[in-house]
Tab-separated table of C-alpha atoms in Angstrom:
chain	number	residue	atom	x	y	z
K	1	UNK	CA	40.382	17.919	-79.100
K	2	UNK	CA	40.241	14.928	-76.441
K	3	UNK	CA	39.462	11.319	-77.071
K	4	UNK	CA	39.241	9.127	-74.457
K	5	UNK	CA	39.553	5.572	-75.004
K	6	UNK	CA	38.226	2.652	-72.705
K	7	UNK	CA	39.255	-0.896	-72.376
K	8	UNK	CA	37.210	-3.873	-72.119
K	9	UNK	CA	33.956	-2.950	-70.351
K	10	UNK	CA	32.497	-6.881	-69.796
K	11	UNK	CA	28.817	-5.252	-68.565
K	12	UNK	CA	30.448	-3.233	-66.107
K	13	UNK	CA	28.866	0.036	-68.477
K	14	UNK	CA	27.825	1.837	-64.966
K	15	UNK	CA	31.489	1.845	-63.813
K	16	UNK	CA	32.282	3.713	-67.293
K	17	UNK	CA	30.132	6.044	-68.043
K	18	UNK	CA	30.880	6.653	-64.015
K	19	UNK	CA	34.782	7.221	-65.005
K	20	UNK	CA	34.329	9.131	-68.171
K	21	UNK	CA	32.657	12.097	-66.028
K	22	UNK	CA	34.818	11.878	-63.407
K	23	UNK	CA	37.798	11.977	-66.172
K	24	UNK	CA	36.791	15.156	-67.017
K	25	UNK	CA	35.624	16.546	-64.118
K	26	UNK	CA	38.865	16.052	-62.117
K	27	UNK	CA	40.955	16.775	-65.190
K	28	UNK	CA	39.046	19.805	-65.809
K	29	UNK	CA	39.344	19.160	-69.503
K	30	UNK	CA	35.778	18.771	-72.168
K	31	UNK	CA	35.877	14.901	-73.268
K	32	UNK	CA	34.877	15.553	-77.218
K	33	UNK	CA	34.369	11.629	-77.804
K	34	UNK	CA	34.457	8.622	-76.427
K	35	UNK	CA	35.545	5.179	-77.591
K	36	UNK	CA	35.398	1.782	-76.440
K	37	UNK	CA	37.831	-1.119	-77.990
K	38	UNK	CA	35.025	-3.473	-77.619
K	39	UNK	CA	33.838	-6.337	-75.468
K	40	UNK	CA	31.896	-3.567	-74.016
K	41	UNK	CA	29.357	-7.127	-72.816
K	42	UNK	CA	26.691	-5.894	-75.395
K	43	UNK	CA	23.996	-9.135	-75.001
K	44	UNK	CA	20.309	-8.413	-75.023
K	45	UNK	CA	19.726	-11.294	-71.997
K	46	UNK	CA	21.762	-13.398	-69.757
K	47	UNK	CA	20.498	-16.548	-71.515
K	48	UNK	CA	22.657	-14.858	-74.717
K	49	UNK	CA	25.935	-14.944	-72.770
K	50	UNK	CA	28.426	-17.213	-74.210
K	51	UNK	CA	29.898	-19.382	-71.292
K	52	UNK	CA	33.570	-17.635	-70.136
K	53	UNK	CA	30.653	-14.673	-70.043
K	54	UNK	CA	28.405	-16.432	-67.789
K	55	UNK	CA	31.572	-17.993	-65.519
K	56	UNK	CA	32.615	-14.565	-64.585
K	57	UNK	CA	29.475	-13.185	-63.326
K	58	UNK	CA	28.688	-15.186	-61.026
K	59	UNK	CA	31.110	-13.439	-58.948
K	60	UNK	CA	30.982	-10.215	-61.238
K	61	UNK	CA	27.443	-8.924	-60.397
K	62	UNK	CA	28.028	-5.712	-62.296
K	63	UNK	CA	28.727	-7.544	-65.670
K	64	UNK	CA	25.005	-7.639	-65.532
K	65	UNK	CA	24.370	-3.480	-65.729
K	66	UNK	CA	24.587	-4.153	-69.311
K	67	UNK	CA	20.856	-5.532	-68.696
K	68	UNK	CA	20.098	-2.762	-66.318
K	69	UNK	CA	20.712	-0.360	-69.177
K	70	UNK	CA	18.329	-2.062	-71.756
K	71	UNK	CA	15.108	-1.855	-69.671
K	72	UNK	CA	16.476	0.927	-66.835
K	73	UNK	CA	14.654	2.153	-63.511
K	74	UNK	CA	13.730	5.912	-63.035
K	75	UNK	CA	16.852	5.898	-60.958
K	76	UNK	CA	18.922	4.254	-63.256
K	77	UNK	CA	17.980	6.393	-65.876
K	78	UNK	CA	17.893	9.558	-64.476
K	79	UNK	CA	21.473	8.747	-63.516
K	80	UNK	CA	22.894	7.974	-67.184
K	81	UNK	CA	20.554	11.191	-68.428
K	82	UNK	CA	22.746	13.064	-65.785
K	83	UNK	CA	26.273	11.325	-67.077
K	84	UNK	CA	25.378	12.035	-70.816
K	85	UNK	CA	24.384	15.782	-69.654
K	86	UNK	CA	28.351	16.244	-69.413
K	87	UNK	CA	29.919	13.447	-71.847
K	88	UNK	CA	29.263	12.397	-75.267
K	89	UNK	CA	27.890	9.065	-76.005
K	90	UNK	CA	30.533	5.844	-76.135
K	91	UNK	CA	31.280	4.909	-79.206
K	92	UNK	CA	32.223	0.899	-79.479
K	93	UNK	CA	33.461	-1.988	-81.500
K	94	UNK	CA	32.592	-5.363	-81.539
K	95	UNK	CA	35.159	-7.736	-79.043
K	96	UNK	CA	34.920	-11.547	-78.695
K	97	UNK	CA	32.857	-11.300	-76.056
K	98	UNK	CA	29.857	-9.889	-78.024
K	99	UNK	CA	26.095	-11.419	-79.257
K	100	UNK	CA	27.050	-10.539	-82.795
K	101	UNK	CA	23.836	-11.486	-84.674
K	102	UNK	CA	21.964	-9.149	-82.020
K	103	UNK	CA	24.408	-6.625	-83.086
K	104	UNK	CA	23.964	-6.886	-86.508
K	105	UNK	CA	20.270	-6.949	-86.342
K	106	UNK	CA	20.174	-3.411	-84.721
K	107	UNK	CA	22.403	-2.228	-87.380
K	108	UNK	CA	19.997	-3.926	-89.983
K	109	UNK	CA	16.736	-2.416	-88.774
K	110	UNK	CA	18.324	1.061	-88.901
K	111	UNK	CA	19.901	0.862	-91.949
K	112	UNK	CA	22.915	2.534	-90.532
K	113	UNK	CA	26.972	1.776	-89.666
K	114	UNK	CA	26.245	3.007	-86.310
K	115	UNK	CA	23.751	2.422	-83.864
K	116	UNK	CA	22.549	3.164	-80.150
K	117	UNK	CA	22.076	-0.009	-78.460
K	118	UNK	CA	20.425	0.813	-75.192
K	119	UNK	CA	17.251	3.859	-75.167
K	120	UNK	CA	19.263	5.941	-73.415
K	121	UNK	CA	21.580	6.166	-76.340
K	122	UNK	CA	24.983	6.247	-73.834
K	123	UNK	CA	26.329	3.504	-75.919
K	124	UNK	CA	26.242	3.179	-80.348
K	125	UNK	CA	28.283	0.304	-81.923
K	126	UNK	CA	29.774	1.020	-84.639
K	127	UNK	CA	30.124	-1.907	-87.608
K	128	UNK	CA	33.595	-3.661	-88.687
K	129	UNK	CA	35.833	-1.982	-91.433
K	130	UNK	CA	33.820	1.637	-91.180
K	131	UNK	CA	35.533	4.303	-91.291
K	132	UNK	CA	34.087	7.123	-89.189
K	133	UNK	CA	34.650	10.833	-88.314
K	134	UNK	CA	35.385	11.175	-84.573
K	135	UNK	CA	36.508	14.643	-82.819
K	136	UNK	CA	37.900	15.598	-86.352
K	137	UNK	CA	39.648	12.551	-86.531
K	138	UNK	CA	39.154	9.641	-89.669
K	139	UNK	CA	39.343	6.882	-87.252
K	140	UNK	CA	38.828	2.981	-88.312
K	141	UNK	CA	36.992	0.429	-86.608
K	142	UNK	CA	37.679	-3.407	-87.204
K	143	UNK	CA	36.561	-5.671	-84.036
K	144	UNK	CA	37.163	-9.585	-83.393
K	145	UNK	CA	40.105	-11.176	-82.800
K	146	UNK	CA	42.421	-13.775	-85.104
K	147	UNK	CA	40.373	-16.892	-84.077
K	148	UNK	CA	39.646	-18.746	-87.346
K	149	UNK	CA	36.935	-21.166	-87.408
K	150	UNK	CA	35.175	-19.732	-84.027
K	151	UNK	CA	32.054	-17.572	-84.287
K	152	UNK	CA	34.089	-14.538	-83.187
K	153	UNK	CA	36.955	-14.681	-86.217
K	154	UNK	CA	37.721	-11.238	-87.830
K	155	UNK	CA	34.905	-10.422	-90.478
K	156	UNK	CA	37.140	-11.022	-93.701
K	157	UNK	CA	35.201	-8.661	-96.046
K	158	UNK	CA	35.685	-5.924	-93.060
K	159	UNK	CA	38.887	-7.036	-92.273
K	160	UNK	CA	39.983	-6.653	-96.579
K	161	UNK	CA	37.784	-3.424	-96.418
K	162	UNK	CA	40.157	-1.571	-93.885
K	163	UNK	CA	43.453	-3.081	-95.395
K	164	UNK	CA	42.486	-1.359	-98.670
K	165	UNK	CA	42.358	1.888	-96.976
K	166	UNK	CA	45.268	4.026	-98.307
K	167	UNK	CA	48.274	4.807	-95.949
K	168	UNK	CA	47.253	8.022	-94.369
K	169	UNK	CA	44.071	7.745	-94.774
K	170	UNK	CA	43.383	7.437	-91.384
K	171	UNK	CA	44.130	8.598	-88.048
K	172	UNK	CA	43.038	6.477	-85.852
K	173	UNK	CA	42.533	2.515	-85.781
K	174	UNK	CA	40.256	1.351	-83.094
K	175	UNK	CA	40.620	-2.724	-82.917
K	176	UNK	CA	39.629	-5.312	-80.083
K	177	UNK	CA	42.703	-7.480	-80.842
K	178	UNK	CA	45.901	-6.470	-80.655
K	179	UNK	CA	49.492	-6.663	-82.273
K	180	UNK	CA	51.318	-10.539	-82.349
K	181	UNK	CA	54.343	-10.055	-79.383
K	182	UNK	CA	52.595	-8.147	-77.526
K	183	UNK	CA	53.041	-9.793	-74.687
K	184	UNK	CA	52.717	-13.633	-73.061
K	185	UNK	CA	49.520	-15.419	-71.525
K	186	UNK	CA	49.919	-17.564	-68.052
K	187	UNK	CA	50.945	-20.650	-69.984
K	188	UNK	CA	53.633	-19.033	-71.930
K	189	UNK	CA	52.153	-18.780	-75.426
K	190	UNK	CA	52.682	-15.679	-77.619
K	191	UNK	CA	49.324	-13.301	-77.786
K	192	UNK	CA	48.395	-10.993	-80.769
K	193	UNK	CA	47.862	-11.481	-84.187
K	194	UNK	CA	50.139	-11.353	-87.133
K	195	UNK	CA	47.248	-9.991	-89.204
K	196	UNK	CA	46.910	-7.246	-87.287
K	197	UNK	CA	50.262	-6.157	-87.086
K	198	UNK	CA	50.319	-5.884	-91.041
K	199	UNK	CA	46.977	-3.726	-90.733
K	200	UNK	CA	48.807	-1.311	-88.303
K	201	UNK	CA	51.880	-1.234	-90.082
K	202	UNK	CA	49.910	-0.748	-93.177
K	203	UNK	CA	47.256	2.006	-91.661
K	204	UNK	CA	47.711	4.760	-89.381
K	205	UNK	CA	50.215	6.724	-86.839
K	206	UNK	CA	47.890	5.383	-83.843
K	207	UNK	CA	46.201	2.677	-82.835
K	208	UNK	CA	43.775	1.530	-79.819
K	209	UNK	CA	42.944	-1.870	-78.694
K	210	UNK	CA	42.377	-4.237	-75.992
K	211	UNK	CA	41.525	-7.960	-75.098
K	212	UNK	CA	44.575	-8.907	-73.289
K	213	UNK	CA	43.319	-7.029	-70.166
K	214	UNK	CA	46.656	-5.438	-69.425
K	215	UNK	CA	48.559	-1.663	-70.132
K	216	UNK	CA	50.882	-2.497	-72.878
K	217	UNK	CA	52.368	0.714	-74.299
K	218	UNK	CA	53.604	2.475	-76.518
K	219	UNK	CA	54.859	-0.345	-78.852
K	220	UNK	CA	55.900	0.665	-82.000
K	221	UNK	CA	54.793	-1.161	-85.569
K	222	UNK	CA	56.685	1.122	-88.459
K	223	UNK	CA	55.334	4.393	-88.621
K	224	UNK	CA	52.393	3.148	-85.808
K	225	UNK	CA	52.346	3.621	-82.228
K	226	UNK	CA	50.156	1.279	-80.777
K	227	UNK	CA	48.672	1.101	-76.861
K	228	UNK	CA	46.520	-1.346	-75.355
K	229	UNK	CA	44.525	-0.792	-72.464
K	230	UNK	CA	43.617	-2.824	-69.595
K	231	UNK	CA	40.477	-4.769	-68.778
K	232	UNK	CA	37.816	-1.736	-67.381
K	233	UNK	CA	37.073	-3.953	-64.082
K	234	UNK	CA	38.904	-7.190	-63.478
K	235	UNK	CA	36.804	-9.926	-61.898
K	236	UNK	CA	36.594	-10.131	-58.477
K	237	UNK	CA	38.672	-13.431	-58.555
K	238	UNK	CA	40.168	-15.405	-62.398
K	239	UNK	CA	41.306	-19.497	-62.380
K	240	UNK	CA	44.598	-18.034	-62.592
K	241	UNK	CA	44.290	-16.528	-59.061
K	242	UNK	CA	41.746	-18.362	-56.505
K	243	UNK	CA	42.717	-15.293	-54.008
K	244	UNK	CA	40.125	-12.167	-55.118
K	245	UNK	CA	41.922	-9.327	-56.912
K	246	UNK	CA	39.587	-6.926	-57.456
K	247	UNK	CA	37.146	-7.388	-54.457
K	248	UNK	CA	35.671	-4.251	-54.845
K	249	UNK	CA	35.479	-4.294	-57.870
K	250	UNK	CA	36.760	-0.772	-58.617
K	251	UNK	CA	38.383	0.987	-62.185
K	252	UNK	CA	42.319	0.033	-62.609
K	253	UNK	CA	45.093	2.094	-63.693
K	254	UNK	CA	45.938	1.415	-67.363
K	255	UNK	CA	42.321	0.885	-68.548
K	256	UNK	CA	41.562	4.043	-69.455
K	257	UNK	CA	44.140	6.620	-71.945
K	258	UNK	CA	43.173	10.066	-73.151
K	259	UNK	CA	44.061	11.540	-76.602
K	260	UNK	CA	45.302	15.142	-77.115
K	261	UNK	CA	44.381	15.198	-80.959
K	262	UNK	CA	47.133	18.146	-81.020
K	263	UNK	CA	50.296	16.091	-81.683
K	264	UNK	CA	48.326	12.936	-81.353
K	265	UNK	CA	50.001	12.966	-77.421
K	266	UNK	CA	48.648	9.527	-75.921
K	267	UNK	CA	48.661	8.876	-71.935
K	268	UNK	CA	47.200	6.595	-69.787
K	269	UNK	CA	45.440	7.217	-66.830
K	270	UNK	CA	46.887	5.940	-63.370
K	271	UNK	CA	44.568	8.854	-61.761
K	272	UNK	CA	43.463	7.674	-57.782
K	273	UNK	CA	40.127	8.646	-57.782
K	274	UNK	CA	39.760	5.826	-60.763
K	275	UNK	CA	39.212	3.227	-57.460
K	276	UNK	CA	36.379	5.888	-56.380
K	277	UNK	CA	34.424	4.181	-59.110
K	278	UNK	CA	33.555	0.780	-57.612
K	279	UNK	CA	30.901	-1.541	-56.392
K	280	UNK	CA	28.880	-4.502	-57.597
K	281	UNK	CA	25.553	-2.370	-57.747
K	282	UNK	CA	27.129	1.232	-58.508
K	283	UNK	CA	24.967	4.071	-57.671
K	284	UNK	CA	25.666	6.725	-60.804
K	285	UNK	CA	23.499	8.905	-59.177
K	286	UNK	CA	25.105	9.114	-55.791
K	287	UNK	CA	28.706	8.640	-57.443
K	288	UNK	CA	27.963	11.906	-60.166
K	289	UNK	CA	26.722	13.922	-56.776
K	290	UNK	CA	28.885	13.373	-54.498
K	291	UNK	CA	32.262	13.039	-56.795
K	292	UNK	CA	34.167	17.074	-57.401
């Protein structure tokens, strides 16, 4: 089976449900899930979006589809009915950049670990420190990041929940943050958390996560591979950069990696039709007609 996993979506939901057709259209390959390592953008209203949110779009237009989805067009839906005609629903975990207590209310009026948050039903979050079956796999979920006394800390009783898990218990762990080392921010400092590396050493033989917006991969954590993917669609321009780097504003390499379930064979996806996807007001229609 095939599992294709997404980095960090930040509203731009068009641009991947765009890519995960075109994935398997051009690969000529059946996607049997899909799963997104969270900060997918999932706020019911712009007046919801915390402020490093609300700074990026106002030169990010398409972090706003995520709005577009909740109350869609004729258009609009007719082109995600068309997208989920050929690929399963996304499947995603909570990131930083989340409106949590909106989360958890959906998950509290249905009663369930795992909820569609849009009508359409392209995208169903899944709660922290579940355990769920995905294309035959036992894969865990735990979102957040190692941020203690912010709003966006790891759930703790999740958090002990998936520790407790038995060593091969699971396949799969599916986490927004990512292991401590992992790499270095533009002032120098150290990213990942040292929690997380004991849940990965602790857990499975592969793990999925984002956050740090860049392809950083295969690292290895004992018996645990571990990949990070890259930001979905970076902003058109960041503080670190006043020069635009993603003017228009297309898929990158590295932000997308595919699972063959037989031998657990991980690669990322440096495809070129990835910058076909693109646009601030993407067309999913025209892209799903005109693309192979």
């Amino acid at each position: 089976m095939k599992i294709a996993f997404f980095g960090d979506v930040h509203g731009c939901v068009l641009h991947a449900l765009g890519a995960a057709v075109l994935l398997q259209r051009h690969r000529g390959i059946t996607l049997d899930a899909v799963v997104q390592v969270g900060d997918l953008g999932a706020f019911p209203s712009a007046d919801r979006w915390d402020e490093p949110t609300r700074r990026f779009a106002a030169t990010t237009p398409a972090q706003g589809d995520f709005f577009r989805l909740l109350d869609p067009s004729p258009a609009l839906a007719d082109g995600v009915r068309r997208a989920l005609a050929e690929v399963p629903p996304f499947t995603f975990v909570s990131g930083n950049h989340e409106d949590h207590d909106w989360l958890a209310g959906l998950h509290a009026a249905a009663g369930d670990t795992l909820v569609p948050v849009d009508p359409l039903g392209a995208y169903r979050h899944v709660q922290c420190g579940e355990i769920v079956e995905v294309a035959g796999q036992r894969v865990a979920f735990l979102g957040r990041i190692e941020a203690p006394g912010t709003p966006f800390d790891y759930d703790e009783q999740a958090f002990a929940r998936t520790l407790a898990a038995a060593p091969g218990s699971v396949d799969i762990l599916v986490t927004h943050d990512g292991p401590y080392g992992l790499s270095r921010n533009m002032r120098g400092e150290v990213q990942g958390s040292a929690r997380m590396t004991a849940l990965i050493e602790h857990l499975p033989r592969l793990h999925v996560g984002g956050h740090y917006h860049h392809e950083n991969g295969p690292r290895y954590h004992g018996d645990t591979v571990s990949y990070t993917l890259a930001q979905l669609v970076p902003p058109v321009r960041t503080k670190w950069s006043p020069e635009p780097v993603n003017p228009r504003q297309q898929i990158v390499p590295g932000s997308i990696a595919l699972l063959d379930t037989d031998g657990h064979v991980v690669e990322y996806v440096h495809d070129g039709w990835l910058a076909d996807v693109h646009g601030d007001d993407l067309d999913l229609t025209a892209l799903l007609t005109a693309a192979c």
